[in-house]
PDB file of C-alpha atoms in Angstrom:
ATOM      1  CA  UNK A 850      32.499  26.022   5.885  1.00 55.00           C
ATOM      2  CA  UNK A 851      33.084  28.334   2.947  1.00 66.00           C
ATOM      3  CA  UNK A 852      30.287  29.536   0.755  1.00 71.00           C
ATOM      4  CA  UNK A 853      31.486  27.580  -2.262  1.00 75.00           C
ATOM      5  CA  UNK A 854      31.561  24.355  -0.249  1.00 80.00           C
ATOM      6  CA  UNK A 855      28.038  25.026   0.884  1.00 82.00           C
ATOM      7  CA  UNK A 856      26.889  25.653  -2.645  1.00 82.00           C
ATOM      8  CA  UNK A 857      28.639  22.540  -3.915  1.00 84.00           C
ATOM      9  CA  UNK A 858      26.976  20.475  -1.228  1.00 83.00           C
ATOM     10  CA  UNK A 859      23.592  21.924  -2.065  1.00 81.00           C
ATOM     11  CA  UNK A 860      24.128  21.166  -5.725  1.00 80.00           C
ATOM     12  CA  UNK A 861      25.165  17.596  -5.103  1.00 81.00           C
ATOM     13  CA  UNK A 862      22.124  17.095  -2.894  1.00 78.00           C
ATOM     14  CA  UNK A 863      19.876  18.457  -5.632  1.00 78.00           C
ATOM     15  CA  UNK A 864      21.550  16.180  -8.176  1.00 80.00           C
ATOM     16  CA  UNK A 865      21.065  13.216  -5.837  1.00 79.00           C
ATOM     17  CA  UNK A 866      17.383  14.050  -5.471  1.00 79.00           C
ATOM     18  CA  UNK A 867      16.990  14.368  -9.245  1.00 81.00           C
ATOM     19  CA  UNK A 868      18.678  11.032  -9.764  1.00 83.00           C
ATOM     20  CA  UNK A 869      16.449   9.385  -7.154  1.00 83.00           C
ATOM     21  CA  UNK A 870      13.412  10.977  -8.790  1.00 85.00           C
ATOM     22  CA  UNK A 871      14.288   9.509 -12.198  1.00 87.00           C
ATOM     23  CA  UNK A 872      14.980   6.181 -10.531  1.00 87.00           C
ATOM     24  CA  UNK A 873      11.586   6.065  -8.825  1.00 88.00           C
ATOM     25  CA  UNK A 874       9.828   7.147 -11.986  1.00 88.00           C
ATOM     26  CA  UNK A 875      11.373   4.315 -14.009  1.00 89.00           C
ATOM     27  CA  UNK A 876      10.496   1.753 -11.335  1.00 89.00           C
ATOM     28  CA  UNK A 877       6.918   2.982 -10.975  1.00 89.00           C
ATOM     29  CA  UNK A 878       6.388   2.891 -14.728  1.00 88.00           C
ATOM     30  CA  UNK A 879       7.079  -0.820 -14.714  1.00 89.00           C
ATOM     31  CA  UNK A 880       4.202  -1.580 -12.336  1.00 90.00           C
ATOM     32  CA  UNK A 881       0.946  -1.934 -14.306  1.00 90.00           C
ATOM     33  CA  UNK A 882      -1.212  -1.439 -11.199  1.00 90.00           C
ATOM     34  CA  UNK A 883       0.605   1.814 -10.324  1.00 91.00           C
ATOM     35  CA  UNK A 884      -0.134   3.026 -13.857  1.00 90.00           C
ATOM     36  CA  UNK A 885      -3.766   2.049 -13.443  1.00 90.00           C
ATOM     37  CA  UNK A 886      -4.051   4.138 -10.256  1.00 91.00           C
ATOM     38  CA  UNK A 887      -2.231   7.009 -11.987  1.00 91.00           C
ATOM     39  CA  UNK A 888       0.638   7.212  -9.495  1.00 91.00           C
ATOM     40  CA  UNK A 889       3.283   9.823 -10.261  1.00 90.00           C
ATOM     41  CA  UNK A 890       6.641  10.762  -8.764  1.00 90.00           C
ATOM     42  CA  UNK A 891       7.188  14.283  -7.448  1.00 87.00           C
ATOM     43  CA  UNK A 892      10.553  15.740  -6.668  1.00 83.00           C
ATOM     44  CA  UNK A 893      10.766  17.912  -3.553  1.00 72.00           C
ATOM     45  CA  UNK A 894      13.813  19.804  -2.187  1.00 68.00           C
ATOM     46  CA  UNK A 895      15.384  16.831  -0.494  1.00 70.00           C
ATOM     47  CA  UNK A 896      12.616  14.258  -0.618  1.00 77.00           C
ATOM     48  CA  UNK A 897      10.956  12.243  -3.330  1.00 82.00           C
ATOM     49  CA  UNK A 898       7.203  11.806  -3.095  1.00 88.00           C
ATOM     50  CA  UNK A 899       4.626   9.619  -4.755  1.00 90.00           C
ATOM     51  CA  UNK A 900       1.560  11.553  -5.834  1.00 88.00           C
ATOM     52  CA  UNK A 901      -1.899  10.063  -6.316  1.00 90.00           C
ATOM     53  CA  UNK A 902      -4.182  12.387  -8.311  1.00 89.00           C
ATOM     54  CA  UNK A 903      -7.793  12.233  -7.218  1.00 85.00           C
ATOM     55  CA  UNK A 904     -10.032  10.240  -9.506  1.00 81.00           C
ATOM     56  CA  UNK A 905     -13.730   9.452  -9.175  1.00 79.00           C
ATOM     57  CA  UNK A 906     -13.118   5.752  -9.737  1.00 80.00           C
ATOM     58  CA  UNK A 907     -10.975   5.566  -6.584  1.00 83.00           C
ATOM     59  CA  UNK A 908     -13.755   6.599  -4.221  1.00 82.00           C
ATOM     60  CA  UNK A 909     -14.849   3.916  -1.785  1.00 76.00           C
ATOM     61  CA  UNK A 910     -17.570   5.769   0.075  1.00 70.00           C
ATOM     62  CA  UNK A 911     -19.783   8.089  -1.951  1.00 69.00           C
ATOM     63  CA  UNK A 912     -21.649   9.343   1.088  1.00 70.00           C
ATOM     64  CA  UNK A 913     -18.640  11.018   2.747  1.00 70.00           C
ATOM     65  CA  UNK A 914     -17.073  11.022   0.005  1.00 79.00           C
ATOM     66  CA  UNK A 915     -13.793   9.282   0.801  1.00 83.00           C
ATOM     67  CA  UNK A 916     -11.051   7.437  -1.019  1.00 88.00           C
ATOM     68  CA  UNK A 917     -11.220   3.655  -0.841  1.00 89.00           C
ATOM     69  CA  UNK A 918      -9.064   2.275   1.975  1.00 88.00           C
ATOM     70  CA  UNK A 919      -7.563  -0.193  -0.453  1.00 90.00           C
ATOM     71  CA  UNK A 920      -6.341   2.630  -2.687  1.00 91.00           C
ATOM     72  CA  UNK A 921      -4.536   4.254   0.249  1.00 93.00           C
ATOM     73  CA  UNK A 922      -3.098   0.839   1.135  1.00 94.00           C
ATOM     74  CA  UNK A 923      -1.940   0.372  -2.441  1.00 93.00           C
ATOM     75  CA  UNK A 924      -0.302   3.809  -2.442  1.00 94.00           C
ATOM     76  CA  UNK A 925       1.593   2.849   0.727  1.00 95.00           C
ATOM     77  CA  UNK A 926       2.655  -0.580  -0.540  1.00 94.00           C
ATOM     78  CA  UNK A 927       3.798   0.656  -3.934  1.00 94.00           C
ATOM     79  CA  UNK A 928       5.686   3.617  -2.437  1.00 93.00           C
ATOM     80  CA  UNK A 929       7.463   1.226  -0.069  1.00 94.00           C
ATOM     81  CA  UNK A 930       8.306  -1.113  -2.912  1.00 92.00           C
ATOM     82  CA  UNK A 931       9.769   1.607  -5.117  1.00 92.00           C
ATOM     83  CA  UNK A 932      11.732   3.049  -2.166  1.00 92.00           C
ATOM     84  CA  UNK A 933      13.242  -0.323  -1.253  1.00 92.00           C
ATOM     85  CA  UNK A 934      14.052  -1.211  -4.851  1.00 90.00           C
ATOM     86  CA  UNK A 935      15.694   2.133  -5.608  1.00 89.00           C
ATOM     87  CA  UNK A 936      17.781   1.835  -2.423  1.00 88.00           C
ATOM     88  CA  UNK A 937      19.029  -1.627  -3.364  1.00 85.00           C
ATOM     89  CA  UNK A 938      22.427  -1.627  -5.042  1.00 84.00           C
ATOM     90  CA  UNK A 939      21.442  -4.302  -7.567  1.00 84.00           C
ATOM     91  CA  UNK A 940      17.917  -2.901  -8.064  1.00 84.00           C
ATOM     92  CA  UNK A 941      16.465  -6.270  -7.143  1.00 85.00           C
ATOM     93  CA  UNK A 942      12.681  -6.473  -7.351  1.00 88.00           C
ATOM     94  CA  UNK A 943      11.395  -6.915  -3.793  1.00 91.00           C
ATOM     95  CA  UNK A 944       8.469  -9.105  -2.792  1.00 92.00           C
ATOM     96  CA  UNK A 945       6.048  -7.670  -0.243  1.00 93.00           C
ATOM     97  CA  UNK A 946       5.731 -10.015   2.750  1.00 93.00           C
ATOM     98  CA  UNK A 947       3.364  -8.071   4.920  1.00 93.00           C
ATOM     99  CA  UNK A 948       1.974  -4.610   5.370  1.00 94.00           C
ATOM    100  CA  UNK A 949       0.227  -2.923   8.241  1.00 95.00           C
ATOM    101  CA  UNK A 950      -1.682   0.280   7.623  1.00 95.00           C
ATOM    102  CA  UNK A 951      -3.261   2.545  10.224  1.00 95.00           C
ATOM    103  CA  UNK A 952      -5.914   4.929   9.002  1.00 94.00           C
ATOM    104  CA  UNK A 953      -5.645   8.167  10.972  1.00 93.00           C
ATOM    105  CA  UNK A 954      -8.118  10.492   9.296  1.00 90.00           C
ATOM    106  CA  UNK A 955     -10.761  10.112   6.654  1.00 86.00           C
ATOM    107  CA  UNK A 956      -9.185  10.288   3.191  1.00 88.00           C
ATOM    108  CA  UNK A 957     -11.123  12.917   1.300  1.00 86.00           C
ATOM    109  CA  UNK A 958     -11.544  12.861  -2.463  1.00 87.00           C
ATOM    110  CA  UNK A 959      -8.400  14.953  -2.956  1.00 88.00           C
ATOM    111  CA  UNK A 960      -4.851  14.599  -4.210  1.00 91.00           C
ATOM    112  CA  UNK A 961      -2.809  12.414  -1.898  1.00 93.00           C
ATOM    113  CA  UNK A 962       0.950  12.318  -1.299  1.00 92.00           C
ATOM    114  CA  UNK A 963       3.161   9.629   0.193  1.00 94.00           C
ATOM    115  CA  UNK A 964       6.729   9.706   1.426  1.00 92.00           C
ATOM    116  CA  UNK A 965       8.818   6.718   2.436  1.00 92.00           C
ATOM    117  CA  UNK A 966      11.388   6.289   5.147  1.00 93.00           C
ATOM    118  CA  UNK A 967      13.539   3.193   5.087  1.00 92.00           C
ATOM    119  CA  UNK A 968      13.716   1.917   8.653  1.00 94.00           C
ATOM    120  CA  UNK A 969      16.230  -0.762   7.819  1.00 92.00           C
ATOM    121  CA  UNK A 970      17.550  -2.200   4.604  1.00 90.00           C
ATOM    122  CA  UNK A 971      19.416  -5.453   4.956  1.00 88.00           C
ATOM    123  CA  UNK A 972      20.754  -7.934   2.462  1.00 87.00           C
ATOM    124  CA  UNK A 973      17.621 -10.030   2.466  1.00 89.00           C
ATOM    125  CA  UNK A 974      14.837  -7.862   3.784  1.00 91.00           C
ATOM    126  CA  UNK A 975      13.766  -4.282   4.078  1.00 93.00           C
ATOM    127  CA  UNK A 976      11.377  -2.464   6.393  1.00 95.00           C
ATOM    128  CA  UNK A 977       9.861   0.723   5.018  1.00 95.00           C
ATOM    129  CA  UNK A 978       7.635   3.182   6.823  1.00 96.00           C
ATOM    130  CA  UNK A 979       5.294   5.284   4.665  1.00 95.00           C
ATOM    131  CA  UNK A 980       3.225   8.336   5.569  1.00 95.00           C
ATOM    132  CA  UNK A 981       0.319   9.694   3.490  1.00 95.00           C
ATOM    133  CA  UNK A 982      -1.177  13.134   3.666  1.00 94.00           C
ATOM    134  CA  UNK A 983      -3.454  15.389   1.617  1.00 93.00           C
ATOM    135  CA  UNK A 984      -3.347  19.170   1.891  1.00 90.00           C
ATOM    136  CA  UNK A 985      -1.488  19.377   5.218  1.00 91.00           C
ATOM    137  CA  UNK A 986       1.663  17.371   5.731  1.00 91.00           C
ATOM    138  CA  UNK A 987       1.382  17.680   9.504  1.00 93.00           C
ATOM    139  CA  UNK A 988      -2.000  15.943   9.367  1.00 94.00           C
ATOM    140  CA  UNK A 989      -1.309  12.501   7.928  1.00 95.00           C
ATOM    141  CA  UNK A 990      -4.352  10.526   6.773  1.00 94.00           C
ATOM    142  CA  UNK A 991      -2.634   7.145   7.045  1.00 95.00           C
ATOM    143  CA  UNK A 992       0.669   5.587   7.947  1.00 95.00           C
ATOM    144  CA  UNK A 993       1.947   2.128   7.234  1.00 95.00           C
ATOM    145  CA  UNK A 994       4.855  -0.221   7.627  1.00 95.00           C
ATOM    146  CA  UNK A 995       5.752  -2.653   4.883  1.00 95.00           C
ATOM    147  CA  UNK A 996       8.134  -5.614   5.121  1.00 95.00           C
ATOM    148  CA  UNK A 997       9.769  -6.590   1.866  1.00 94.00           C
ATOM    149  CA  UNK A 998      11.868  -9.557   0.921  1.00 94.00           C
ATOM    150  CA  UNK A 999      14.718  -9.040  -1.516  1.00 91.00           C
ATOM    151  CA  UNK A1000      15.407 -12.102  -3.648  1.00 87.00           C
ATOM    152  CA  UNK A1001      18.813 -13.565  -2.883  1.00 80.00           C
ATOM    153  CA  UNK A1002      21.386 -13.532  -5.642  1.00 63.00           C
ATOM    154  CA  UNK A1003      21.500 -17.351  -5.579  1.00 57.00           C
ATOM    155  CA  UNK A1004      17.764 -17.608  -6.228  1.00 57.00           C
ATOM    156  CA  UNK A1005      18.054 -15.170  -9.111  1.00 55.00           C
ATOM    157  CA  UNK A1006      20.862 -17.157 -10.662  1.00 57.00           C
ATOM    158  CA  UNK A1007      18.783 -20.298 -10.369  1.00 58.00           C
ATOM    159  CA  UNK A1008      15.939 -18.559 -12.163  1.00 57.00           C
ATOM    160  CA  UNK A1009      18.283 -17.544 -14.969  1.00 57.00           C
ATOM    161  CA  UNK A1010      19.474 -21.103 -15.155  1.00 60.00           C
ATOM    162  CA  UNK A1011      15.906 -22.416 -15.420  1.00 56.00           C
ATOM    163  CA  UNK A1012      14.957 -20.050 -18.201  1.00 49.00           C
TER     164      UNK A1012
ATOM    165  CA  UNK B 231     -16.017 -11.998  -2.791  1.00 84.00           C
ATOM    166  CA  UNK B 232     -14.508 -13.051  -6.078  1.00 85.00           C
ATOM    167  CA  UNK B 233     -12.025 -11.288  -8.316  1.00 85.00           C
ATOM    168  CA  UNK B 234     -10.975 -12.209 -11.854  1.00 83.00           C
ATOM    169  CA  UNK B 235      -7.469 -10.986 -12.682  1.00 83.00           C
ATOM    170  CA  UNK B 236      -6.864  -8.534 -15.519  1.00 82.00           C
ATOM    171  CA  UNK B 237      -3.637  -7.311 -17.015  1.00 80.00           C
ATOM    172  CA  UNK B 238      -3.710  -3.886 -15.308  1.00 82.00           C
ATOM    173  CA  UNK B 239      -3.604  -5.620 -11.935  1.00 86.00           C
ATOM    174  CA  UNK B 240      -0.144  -7.076 -12.434  1.00 84.00           C
ATOM    175  CA  UNK B 241       2.789  -6.305 -10.183  1.00 81.00           C
ATOM    176  CA  UNK B 242       5.418  -6.234 -12.901  1.00 80.00           C
ATOM    177  CA  UNK B 243       5.319  -5.774 -16.660  1.00 78.00           C
ATOM    178  CA  UNK B 244       7.134  -8.996 -17.433  1.00 79.00           C
ATOM    179  CA  UNK B 245       5.410 -11.357 -14.983  1.00 81.00           C
ATOM    180  CA  UNK B 246       1.862 -12.519 -14.570  1.00 84.00           C
ATOM    181  CA  UNK B 247       1.712 -12.036 -10.837  1.00 87.00           C
ATOM    182  CA  UNK B 248      -1.118  -9.998  -9.329  1.00 90.00           C
ATOM    183  CA  UNK B 249      -0.008  -6.939  -7.373  1.00 91.00           C
ATOM    184  CA  UNK B 250      -0.267  -7.465  -3.593  1.00 92.00           C
ATOM    185  CA  UNK B 251      -2.060  -4.126  -3.354  1.00 92.00           C
ATOM    186  CA  UNK B 252      -4.954  -5.682  -5.217  1.00 92.00           C
ATOM    187  CA  UNK B 253      -5.271  -8.409  -2.619  1.00 93.00           C
ATOM    188  CA  UNK B 254      -5.148  -5.617  -0.062  1.00 94.00           C
ATOM    189  CA  UNK B 255      -8.074  -3.800  -1.690  1.00 93.00           C
ATOM    190  CA  UNK B 256      -9.971  -7.059  -1.965  1.00 94.00           C
ATOM    191  CA  UNK B 257      -9.501  -7.751   1.766  1.00 95.00           C
ATOM    192  CA  UNK B 258     -10.596  -4.217   2.649  1.00 93.00           C
ATOM    193  CA  UNK B 259     -13.741  -4.468   0.517  1.00 93.00           C
ATOM    194  CA  UNK B 260     -14.652  -7.974   1.689  1.00 94.00           C
ATOM    195  CA  UNK B 261     -13.957  -6.951   5.300  1.00 94.00           C
ATOM    196  CA  UNK B 262     -16.230  -3.936   4.968  1.00 92.00           C
ATOM    197  CA  UNK B 263     -19.030  -6.129   3.629  1.00 92.00           C
ATOM    198  CA  UNK B 264     -18.512  -8.552   6.514  1.00 94.00           C
ATOM    199  CA  UNK B 265     -19.042  -5.707   8.995  1.00 93.00           C
ATOM    200  CA  UNK B 266     -22.337  -4.811   7.341  1.00 91.00           C
ATOM    201  CA  UNK B 267     -23.333  -8.477   7.149  1.00 92.00           C
ATOM    202  CA  UNK B 268     -22.374  -9.046  10.796  1.00 91.00           C
ATOM    203  CA  UNK B 269     -24.295  -5.999  11.988  1.00 90.00           C
ATOM    204  CA  UNK B 270     -27.251  -6.747   9.698  1.00 89.00           C
ATOM    205  CA  UNK B 271     -27.670  -3.047   8.973  1.00 86.00           C
ATOM    206  CA  UNK B 272     -26.388  -0.669   6.334  1.00 85.00           C
ATOM    207  CA  UNK B 273     -24.376   2.007   8.156  1.00 85.00           C
ATOM    208  CA  UNK B 274     -21.311   3.940   7.059  1.00 85.00           C
ATOM    209  CA  UNK B 275     -18.070   2.373   8.228  1.00 86.00           C
ATOM    210  CA  UNK B 276     -14.383   3.282   8.058  1.00 87.00           C
ATOM    211  CA  UNK B 277     -11.257   1.143   8.137  1.00 90.00           C
ATOM    212  CA  UNK B 278      -9.133   1.858  11.217  1.00 92.00           C
ATOM    213  CA  UNK B 279      -6.309  -0.487  10.445  1.00 93.00           C
ATOM    214  CA  UNK B 280      -5.557  -3.440   8.229  1.00 95.00           C
ATOM    215  CA  UNK B 281      -2.704  -5.883   8.384  1.00 96.00           C
ATOM    216  CA  UNK B 282      -1.935  -8.208   5.506  1.00 95.00           C
ATOM    217  CA  UNK B 283       0.358 -11.217   5.357  1.00 96.00           C
ATOM    218  CA  UNK B 284       1.191 -12.352   1.844  1.00 95.00           C
ATOM    219  CA  UNK B 285       1.916 -16.076   2.046  1.00 95.00           C
ATOM    220  CA  UNK B 286       2.269 -16.890  -1.649  1.00 92.00           C
ATOM    221  CA  UNK B 287       2.410 -14.949  -4.899  1.00 91.00           C
ATOM    222  CA  UNK B 288      -0.988 -14.714  -6.610  1.00 91.00           C
ATOM    223  CA  UNK B 289      -0.937 -16.126 -10.103  1.00 88.00           C
ATOM    224  CA  UNK B 290      -2.565 -13.880 -12.701  1.00 88.00           C
ATOM    225  CA  UNK B 291      -4.403 -16.646 -14.546  1.00 87.00           C
ATOM    226  CA  UNK B 292      -6.655 -17.772 -11.711  1.00 88.00           C
ATOM    227  CA  UNK B 293      -9.551 -16.073  -9.950  1.00 91.00           C
ATOM    228  CA  UNK B 294      -9.189 -15.000  -6.317  1.00 93.00           C
ATOM    229  CA  UNK B 295     -11.669 -15.696  -3.575  1.00 93.00           C
ATOM    230  CA  UNK B 296     -11.856 -13.620  -0.394  1.00 95.00           C
ATOM    231  CA  UNK B 297     -13.644 -14.982   2.671  1.00 95.00           C
ATOM    232  CA  UNK B 298     -14.189 -12.408   5.406  1.00 95.00           C
ATOM    233  CA  UNK B 299     -15.520 -13.208   8.885  1.00 94.00           C
ATOM    234  CA  UNK B 300     -16.723 -10.777  11.494  1.00 94.00           C
ATOM    235  CA  UNK B 301     -15.040 -11.997  14.687  1.00 93.00           C
ATOM    236  CA  UNK B 302     -16.514  -9.551  17.135  1.00 94.00           C
ATOM    237  CA  UNK B 303     -18.812  -6.581  17.014  1.00 94.00           C
ATOM    238  CA  UNK B 304     -19.121  -3.781  19.537  1.00 92.00           C
ATOM    239  CA  UNK B 305     -21.230  -0.634  19.211  1.00 90.00           C
ATOM    240  CA  UNK B 306     -18.246   1.234  17.840  1.00 91.00           C
ATOM    241  CA  UNK B 307     -15.769  -1.277  16.457  1.00 94.00           C
ATOM    242  CA  UNK B 308     -15.848  -4.417  14.308  1.00 95.00           C
ATOM    243  CA  UNK B 309     -13.022  -6.975  14.220  1.00 96.00           C
ATOM    244  CA  UNK B 310     -12.583  -8.797  10.929  1.00 95.00           C
ATOM    245  CA  UNK B 311     -10.508 -11.701   9.664  1.00 95.00           C
ATOM    246  CA  UNK B 312     -10.141 -12.264   5.952  1.00 96.00           C
ATOM    247  CA  UNK B 313      -8.473 -15.069   4.015  1.00 96.00           C
ATOM    248  CA  UNK B 314      -7.737 -14.871   0.309  1.00 95.00           C
ATOM    249  CA  UNK B 315      -7.627 -18.118  -1.657  1.00 93.00           C
ATOM    250  CA  UNK B 316      -6.840 -19.156  -5.164  1.00 92.00           C
ATOM    251  CA  UNK B 317     -10.215 -20.344  -6.453  1.00 89.00           C
ATOM    252  CA  UNK B 318      -8.910 -23.240  -8.528  1.00 89.00           C
ATOM    253  CA  UNK B 319      -6.971 -25.164  -5.876  1.00 90.00           C
ATOM    254  CA  UNK B 320      -8.121 -23.315  -2.697  1.00 89.00           C
ATOM    255  CA  UNK B 321      -4.527 -22.566  -1.789  1.00 93.00           C
ATOM    256  CA  UNK B 322      -4.247 -19.840   0.855  1.00 95.00           C
ATOM    257  CA  UNK B 323      -2.538 -16.803  -0.679  1.00 95.00           C
ATOM    258  CA  UNK B 324      -2.921 -14.107   1.961  1.00 96.00           C
ATOM    259  CA  UNK B 325      -4.488 -13.423   5.327  1.00 96.00           C
ATOM    260  CA  UNK B 326      -5.727 -10.133   6.724  1.00 96.00           C
ATOM    261  CA  UNK B 327      -6.799  -8.777  10.084  1.00 96.00           C
ATOM    262  CA  UNK B 328      -8.717  -5.535  10.186  1.00 95.00           C
ATOM    263  CA  UNK B 329     -10.648  -3.308  12.540  1.00 95.00           C
ATOM    264  CA  UNK B 330     -13.432  -1.066  11.327  1.00 93.00           C
ATOM    265  CA  UNK B 331     -15.094   1.874  13.006  1.00 91.00           C
ATOM    266  CA  UNK B 332     -18.874   1.571  12.853  1.00 89.00           C
ATOM    267  CA  UNK B 333     -21.498   4.264  12.295  1.00 82.00           C
ATOM    268  CA  UNK B 334     -19.160   6.912  10.973  1.00 74.00           C
ATOM    269  CA  UNK B 335     -21.050   9.969   9.819  1.00 68.00           C
ATOM    270  CA  UNK B 336     -18.692  12.383   8.110  1.00 53.00           C
ATOM    271  CA  UNK B 337     -17.033  14.595  10.700  1.00 48.00           C
ATOM    272  CA  UNK B 338     -17.730  12.159  13.525  1.00 45.00           C
ATOM    273  CA  UNK B 339     -15.054   9.876  12.140  1.00 43.00           C
ATOM    274  CA  UNK B 340     -12.344  12.360  13.025  1.00 45.00           C
ATOM    275  CA  UNK B 341     -12.981  12.378  16.764  1.00 43.00           C
ATOM    276  CA  UNK B 342     -13.751   8.664  16.929  1.00 44.00           C
ATOM    277  CA  UNK B 343     -10.773   7.729  14.812  1.00 42.00           C
ATOM    278  CA  UNK B 344      -8.397   9.798  16.896  1.00 43.00           C
ATOM    279  CA  UNK B 345      -9.761   8.485  20.173  1.00 40.00           C
ATOM    280  CA  UNK B 346      -9.262   4.923  19.057  1.00 39.00           C
ATOM    281  CA  UNK B 347      -5.745   5.565  17.852  1.00 38.00           C
ATOM    282  CA  UNK B 348      -4.625   7.213  21.068  1.00 36.00           C
ATOM    283  CA  UNK B 349      -5.675   4.226  23.219  1.00 31.00           C
TER     284      UNK B 349
END
């Protein structure tokens, strides 16, 4: 491959990442609970991350101190939701059916990051796997799998009809 | 455990549905209390895993009620079930199953947590 091809590919990948970043940001801004937690989108080289800044109000155990398990769960669920919605062609708003989170290490009162991997995205449902880490990406603090249901076009049309 | 919805808890700007993550937090908190209630002692605990099933959307104009039960207690681990209802019509909105590590003192959690996860 020539150098120019390589460069062009790199550029298009960067543009794709930027586009995805803006996409995620817009979706996250529309979730009041994500705003309450202070979730932000961070753009990496090829990946888009969700960033949770540490905040005293999010601590669940003051003795350790550690982040509340529910906050980590929320980070995982919301990351999965934004990932699935941004991947969907029609940007349909998915409904979370179930989520399963495993806590691997104690979540310290520090900044936390989450990245999503879409295991499968179908027409009706989506399975997203999310990993959370703090200062070391190779030492995840929690991982989770979230099943989401995408509303069918027919149901959406019905809703429009009703309103 | 009871929770009254507020506008910052919503899942979407234009709807009045409570974010599932809030039900998740509620189940985690109620589950943690159930461990302490089941053990009848106040010791630090840590969530090992939590699985939620969201059966129905939670309407933002009604209070939520979480009922957590400690199913089994060993020296190290507690098994918890939690159901979340709509207070007004006691409709089941979500169910949760969780395991908690008991007696976690700071660093000890690391080794215990890893041991449990590798089983």
